[in-house]
Short mmCIF file of C-alpha atoms in Angstrom, two decimals:
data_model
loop_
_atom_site.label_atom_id
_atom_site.label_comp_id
_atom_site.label_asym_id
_atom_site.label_seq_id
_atom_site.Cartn_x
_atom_site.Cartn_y
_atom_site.Cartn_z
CA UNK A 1 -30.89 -16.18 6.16
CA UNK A 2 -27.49 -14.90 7.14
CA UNK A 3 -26.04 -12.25 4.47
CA UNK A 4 -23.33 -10.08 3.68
CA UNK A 5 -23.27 -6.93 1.82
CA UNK A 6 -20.20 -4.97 0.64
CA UNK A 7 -20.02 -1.57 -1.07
CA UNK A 8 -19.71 -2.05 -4.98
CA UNK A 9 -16.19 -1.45 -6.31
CA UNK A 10 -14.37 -1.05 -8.33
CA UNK A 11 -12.19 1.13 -6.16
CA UNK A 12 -8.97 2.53 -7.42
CA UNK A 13 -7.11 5.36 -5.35
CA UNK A 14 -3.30 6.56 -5.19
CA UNK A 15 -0.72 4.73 -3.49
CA UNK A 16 -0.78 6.45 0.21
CA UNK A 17 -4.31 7.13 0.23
CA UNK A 18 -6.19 6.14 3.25
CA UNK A 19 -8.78 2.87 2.05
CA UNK A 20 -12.18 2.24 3.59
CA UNK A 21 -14.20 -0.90 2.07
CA UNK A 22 -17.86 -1.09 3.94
CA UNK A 23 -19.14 -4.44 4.68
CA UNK A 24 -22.52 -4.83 6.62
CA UNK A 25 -24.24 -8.22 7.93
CA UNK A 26 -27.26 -9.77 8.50
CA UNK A 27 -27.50 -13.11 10.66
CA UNK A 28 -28.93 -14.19 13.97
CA UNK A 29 -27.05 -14.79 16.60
CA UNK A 30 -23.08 -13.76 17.18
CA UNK A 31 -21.33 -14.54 14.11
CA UNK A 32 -17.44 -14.74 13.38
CA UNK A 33 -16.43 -11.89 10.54
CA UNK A 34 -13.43 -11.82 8.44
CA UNK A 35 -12.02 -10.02 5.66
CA UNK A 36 -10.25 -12.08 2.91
CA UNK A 37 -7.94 -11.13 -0.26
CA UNK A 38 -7.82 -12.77 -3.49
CA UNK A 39 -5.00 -11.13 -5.41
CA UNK A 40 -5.02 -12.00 -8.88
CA UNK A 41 -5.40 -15.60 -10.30
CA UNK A 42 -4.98 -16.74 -6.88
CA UNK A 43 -7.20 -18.41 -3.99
CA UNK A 44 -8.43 -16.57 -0.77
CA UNK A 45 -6.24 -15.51 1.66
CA UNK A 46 -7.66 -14.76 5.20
CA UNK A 47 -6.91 -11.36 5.83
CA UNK A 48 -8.21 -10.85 9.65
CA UNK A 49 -11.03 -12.19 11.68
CA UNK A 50 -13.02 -11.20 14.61
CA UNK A 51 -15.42 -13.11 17.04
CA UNK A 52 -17.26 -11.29 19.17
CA UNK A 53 -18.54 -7.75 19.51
CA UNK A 54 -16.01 -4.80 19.84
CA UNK A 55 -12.59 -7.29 18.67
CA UNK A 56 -10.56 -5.83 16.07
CA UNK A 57 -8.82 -7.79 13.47
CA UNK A 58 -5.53 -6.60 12.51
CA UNK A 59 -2.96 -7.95 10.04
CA UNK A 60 -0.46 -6.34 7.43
CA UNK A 61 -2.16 -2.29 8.39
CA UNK A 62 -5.53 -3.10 7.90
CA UNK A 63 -8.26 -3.28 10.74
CA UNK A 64 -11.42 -3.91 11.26
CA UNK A 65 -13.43 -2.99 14.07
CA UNK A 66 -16.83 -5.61 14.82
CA UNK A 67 -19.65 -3.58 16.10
CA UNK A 68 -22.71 -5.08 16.95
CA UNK A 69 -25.02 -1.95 16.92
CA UNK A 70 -24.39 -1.26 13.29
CA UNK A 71 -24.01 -4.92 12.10
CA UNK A 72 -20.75 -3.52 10.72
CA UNK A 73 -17.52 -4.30 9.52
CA UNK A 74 -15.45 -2.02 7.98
CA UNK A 75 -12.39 -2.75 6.32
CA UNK A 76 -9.55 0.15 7.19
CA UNK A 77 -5.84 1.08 6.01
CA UNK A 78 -4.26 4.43 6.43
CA UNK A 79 -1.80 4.06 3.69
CA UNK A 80 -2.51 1.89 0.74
CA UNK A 81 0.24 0.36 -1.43
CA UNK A 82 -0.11 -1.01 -5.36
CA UNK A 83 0.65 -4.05 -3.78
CA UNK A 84 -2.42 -3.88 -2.15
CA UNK A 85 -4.28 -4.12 -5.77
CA UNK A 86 -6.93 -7.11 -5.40
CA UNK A 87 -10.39 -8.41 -4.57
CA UNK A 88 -11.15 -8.31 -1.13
CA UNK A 89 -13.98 -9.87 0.65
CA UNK A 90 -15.60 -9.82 3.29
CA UNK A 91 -17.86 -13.08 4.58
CA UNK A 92 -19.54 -14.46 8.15
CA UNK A 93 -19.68 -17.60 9.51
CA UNK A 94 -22.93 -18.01 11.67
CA UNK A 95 -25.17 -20.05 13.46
CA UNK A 96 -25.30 -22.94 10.88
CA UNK A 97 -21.85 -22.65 10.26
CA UNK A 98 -22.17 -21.65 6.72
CA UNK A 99 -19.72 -19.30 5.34
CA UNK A 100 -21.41 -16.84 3.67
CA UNK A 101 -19.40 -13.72 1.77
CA UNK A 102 -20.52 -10.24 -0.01
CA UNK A 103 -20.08 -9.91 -3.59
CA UNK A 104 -16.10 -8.62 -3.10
CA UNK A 105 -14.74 -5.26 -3.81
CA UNK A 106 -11.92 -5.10 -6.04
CA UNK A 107 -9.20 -1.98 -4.92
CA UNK A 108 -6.93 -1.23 -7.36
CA UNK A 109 -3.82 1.48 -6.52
CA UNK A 110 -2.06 3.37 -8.45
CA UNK A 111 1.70 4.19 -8.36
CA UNK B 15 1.89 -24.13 8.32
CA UNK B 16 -1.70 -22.89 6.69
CA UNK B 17 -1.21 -24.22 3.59
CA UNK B 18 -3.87 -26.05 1.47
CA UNK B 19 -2.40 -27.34 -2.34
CA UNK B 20 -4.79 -27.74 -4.73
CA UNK B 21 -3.52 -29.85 -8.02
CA UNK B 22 -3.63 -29.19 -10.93
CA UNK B 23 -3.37 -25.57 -11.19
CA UNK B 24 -5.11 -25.45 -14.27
CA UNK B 25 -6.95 -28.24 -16.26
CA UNK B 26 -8.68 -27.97 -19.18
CA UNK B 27 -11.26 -30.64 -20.48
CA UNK B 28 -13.73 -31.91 -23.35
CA UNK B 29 -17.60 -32.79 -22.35
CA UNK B 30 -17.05 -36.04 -22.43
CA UNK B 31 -13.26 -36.65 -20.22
CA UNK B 32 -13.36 -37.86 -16.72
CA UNK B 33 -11.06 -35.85 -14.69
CA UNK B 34 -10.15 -35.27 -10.89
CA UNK B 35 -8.99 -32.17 -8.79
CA UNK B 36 -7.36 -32.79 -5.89
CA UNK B 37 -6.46 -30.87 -2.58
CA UNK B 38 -4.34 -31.82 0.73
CA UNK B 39 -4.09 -30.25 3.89
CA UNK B 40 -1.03 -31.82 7.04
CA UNK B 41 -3.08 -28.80 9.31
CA UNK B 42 -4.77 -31.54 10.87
CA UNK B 43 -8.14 -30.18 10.03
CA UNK B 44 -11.53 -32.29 10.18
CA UNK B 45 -13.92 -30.38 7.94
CA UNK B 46 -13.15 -29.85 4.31
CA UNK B 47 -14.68 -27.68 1.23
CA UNK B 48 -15.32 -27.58 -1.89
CA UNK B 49 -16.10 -24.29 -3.62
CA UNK B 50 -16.73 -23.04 -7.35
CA UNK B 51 -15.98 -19.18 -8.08
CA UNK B 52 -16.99 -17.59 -11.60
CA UNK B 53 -15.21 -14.65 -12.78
CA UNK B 54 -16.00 -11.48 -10.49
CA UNK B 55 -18.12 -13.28 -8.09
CA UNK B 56 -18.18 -14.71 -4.54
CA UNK B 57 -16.98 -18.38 -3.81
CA UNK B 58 -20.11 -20.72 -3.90
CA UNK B 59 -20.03 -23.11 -1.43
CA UNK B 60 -20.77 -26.90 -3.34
CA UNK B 61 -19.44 -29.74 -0.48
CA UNK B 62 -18.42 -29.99 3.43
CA UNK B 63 -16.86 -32.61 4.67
CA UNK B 64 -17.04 -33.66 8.61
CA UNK B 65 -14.61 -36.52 9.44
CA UNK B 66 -14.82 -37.39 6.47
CA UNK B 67 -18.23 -37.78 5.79
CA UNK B 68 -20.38 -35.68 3.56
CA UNK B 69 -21.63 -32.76 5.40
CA UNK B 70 -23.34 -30.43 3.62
CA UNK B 71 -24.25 -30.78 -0.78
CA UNK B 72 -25.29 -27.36 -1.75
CA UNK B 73 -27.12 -29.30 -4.87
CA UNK B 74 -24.77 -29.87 -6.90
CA UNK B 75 -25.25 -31.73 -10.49
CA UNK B 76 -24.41 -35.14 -10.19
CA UNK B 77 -21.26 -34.56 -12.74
CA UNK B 78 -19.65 -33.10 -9.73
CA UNK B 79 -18.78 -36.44 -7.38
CA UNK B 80 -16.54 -35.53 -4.03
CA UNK B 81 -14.62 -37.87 -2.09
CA UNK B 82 -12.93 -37.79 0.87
CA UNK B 83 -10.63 -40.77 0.87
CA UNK B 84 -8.60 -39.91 4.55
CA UNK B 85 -8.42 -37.02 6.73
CA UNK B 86 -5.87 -34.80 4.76
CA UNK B 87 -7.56 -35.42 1.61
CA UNK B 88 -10.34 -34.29 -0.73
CA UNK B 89 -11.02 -35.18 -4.00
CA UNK B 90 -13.23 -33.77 -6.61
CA UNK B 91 -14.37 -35.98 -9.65
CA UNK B 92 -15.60 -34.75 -12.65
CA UNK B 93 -17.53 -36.49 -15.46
CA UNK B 94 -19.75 -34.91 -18.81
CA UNK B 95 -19.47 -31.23 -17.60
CA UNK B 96 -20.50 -28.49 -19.67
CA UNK B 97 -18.64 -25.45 -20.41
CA UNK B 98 -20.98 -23.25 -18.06
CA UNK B 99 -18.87 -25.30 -15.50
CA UNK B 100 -15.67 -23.76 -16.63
CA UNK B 101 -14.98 -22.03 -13.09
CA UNK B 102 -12.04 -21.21 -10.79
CA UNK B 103 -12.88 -24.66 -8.26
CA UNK B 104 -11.39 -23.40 -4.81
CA UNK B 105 -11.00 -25.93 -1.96
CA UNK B 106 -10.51 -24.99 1.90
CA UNK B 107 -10.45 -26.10 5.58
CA UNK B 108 -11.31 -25.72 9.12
CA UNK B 109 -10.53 -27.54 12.08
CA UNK B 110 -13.85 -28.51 12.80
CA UNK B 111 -17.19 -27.75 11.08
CA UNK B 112 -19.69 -27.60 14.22
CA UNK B 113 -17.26 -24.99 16.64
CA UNK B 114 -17.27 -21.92 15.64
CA UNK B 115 -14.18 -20.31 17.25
CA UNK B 116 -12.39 -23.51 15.45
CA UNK B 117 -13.80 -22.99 12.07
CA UNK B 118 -11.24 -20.22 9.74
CA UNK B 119 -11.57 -21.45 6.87
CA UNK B 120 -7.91 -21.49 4.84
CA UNK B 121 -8.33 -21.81 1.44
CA UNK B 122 -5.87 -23.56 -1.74
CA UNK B 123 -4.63 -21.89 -4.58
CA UNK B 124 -7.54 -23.44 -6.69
CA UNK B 125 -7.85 -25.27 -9.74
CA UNK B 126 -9.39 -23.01 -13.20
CA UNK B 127 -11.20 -25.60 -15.21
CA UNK B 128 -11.99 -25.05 -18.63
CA UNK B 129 -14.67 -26.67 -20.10
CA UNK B 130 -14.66 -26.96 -24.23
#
């Protein structure tokens, strides 16, 4: 079945330090990606999404680029801030509409 | 307006109370979910509702009983858990469950249950 798989955290760099979280899929088809954050004792927030091969999702400095011939989808943000401290995940949607997301990675930042 | 409120924000219950969480979207969305998170995992997906009709049941216990009384609401009853249900209980929802441009899924706050 369809599967996500995120690089194991946790992840803690300086404020200003350039962030890369890895996230790699399995599924048949063309699935939707998307990154979401859960910042402490919160819910999910969607972070950015992208549908089809080559889109990038963008939102608040991060990016992420869907590319079909790696199954990849890289979370990216030049210039992390502590504000930025949380869990992020990323998850698919495919054929059988089934949201499916990797373990999470949780980023903290430092001051 | 993306917003999906969960109530309460925290409940905590014995093995033997009857209690419900509840969650409300005015998005206009058609497909609505239930979802259970333990500490430092992924959401695990338990209900989808379709126009209000049960979609999907990832199977679930039967202590866990969802209803979807109208469009903009979902509820989740709960009756003789056991503390290994103690869980953040996240809800979300799409605009429609079988299009898949259509289906972000915006999630609530959630509810943490505590189970003594």
């Amino acid at each position: 079945g369809d599967s996500v798989t995120q690089m194991e955290g946790p992840v803690t760099l300086s404020e200003e330090a350039f962030l890369t979280i890895n996230c790699t899929y399995t599924a048949t088809g063309y699935p939707s990606l998307f990154w979401y954050v859960q910042y402490p004792g919160e819910g999910l927030q969607l972070l950015l999404k992208a549908t089809k091969a080559d889109d990038k999702g963008s939102n608040k400095g991060f990016e992420a680029t869907y590319r079909k011939e790696t199954t990849s989808f890289h979370l990216e943000k030049g210039s992390v801030q502590v504000s930025d401290s949380a869990v992020y995940f990323c998850a698919l949607i495919g054929n059988n509409n089934d949201m499916r997301f990797g373990a999470g990675t949780r980023l903290t930042v430092k001051p | 307006d993306t917003e999906v409120t969960q109530t309460p924000k925290h409940l905590v219950m014995g093995m033997t109370n009857k209690k419900s969480l509840k969650c409300e979207q005015h998005m206009g969305h058609r497909a609505m979910y239930w979802y259970k998170q333990k500490a430092k995992k992924p959401p695990e997906l338990m209900f989808v509702y379709s126009y209000e009709k049960l979609s999907i049941n990832e199977s679930v216990p039967s202590r866990f009983s969802p209803e979807c009384p109208n469009s903009s609401l979902l509820n989740l009853h709960l009756h003789a858990l056991q503390p290994e249900d103690s869980a953040l209980y996240l809800c979300a929802s799409s605009q429609r469950l079988m299009d898949l441009a259509k289906n972000i899924q915006y999630f609530g706050a959630g509810t943490r249950l505590s189970v003594l």
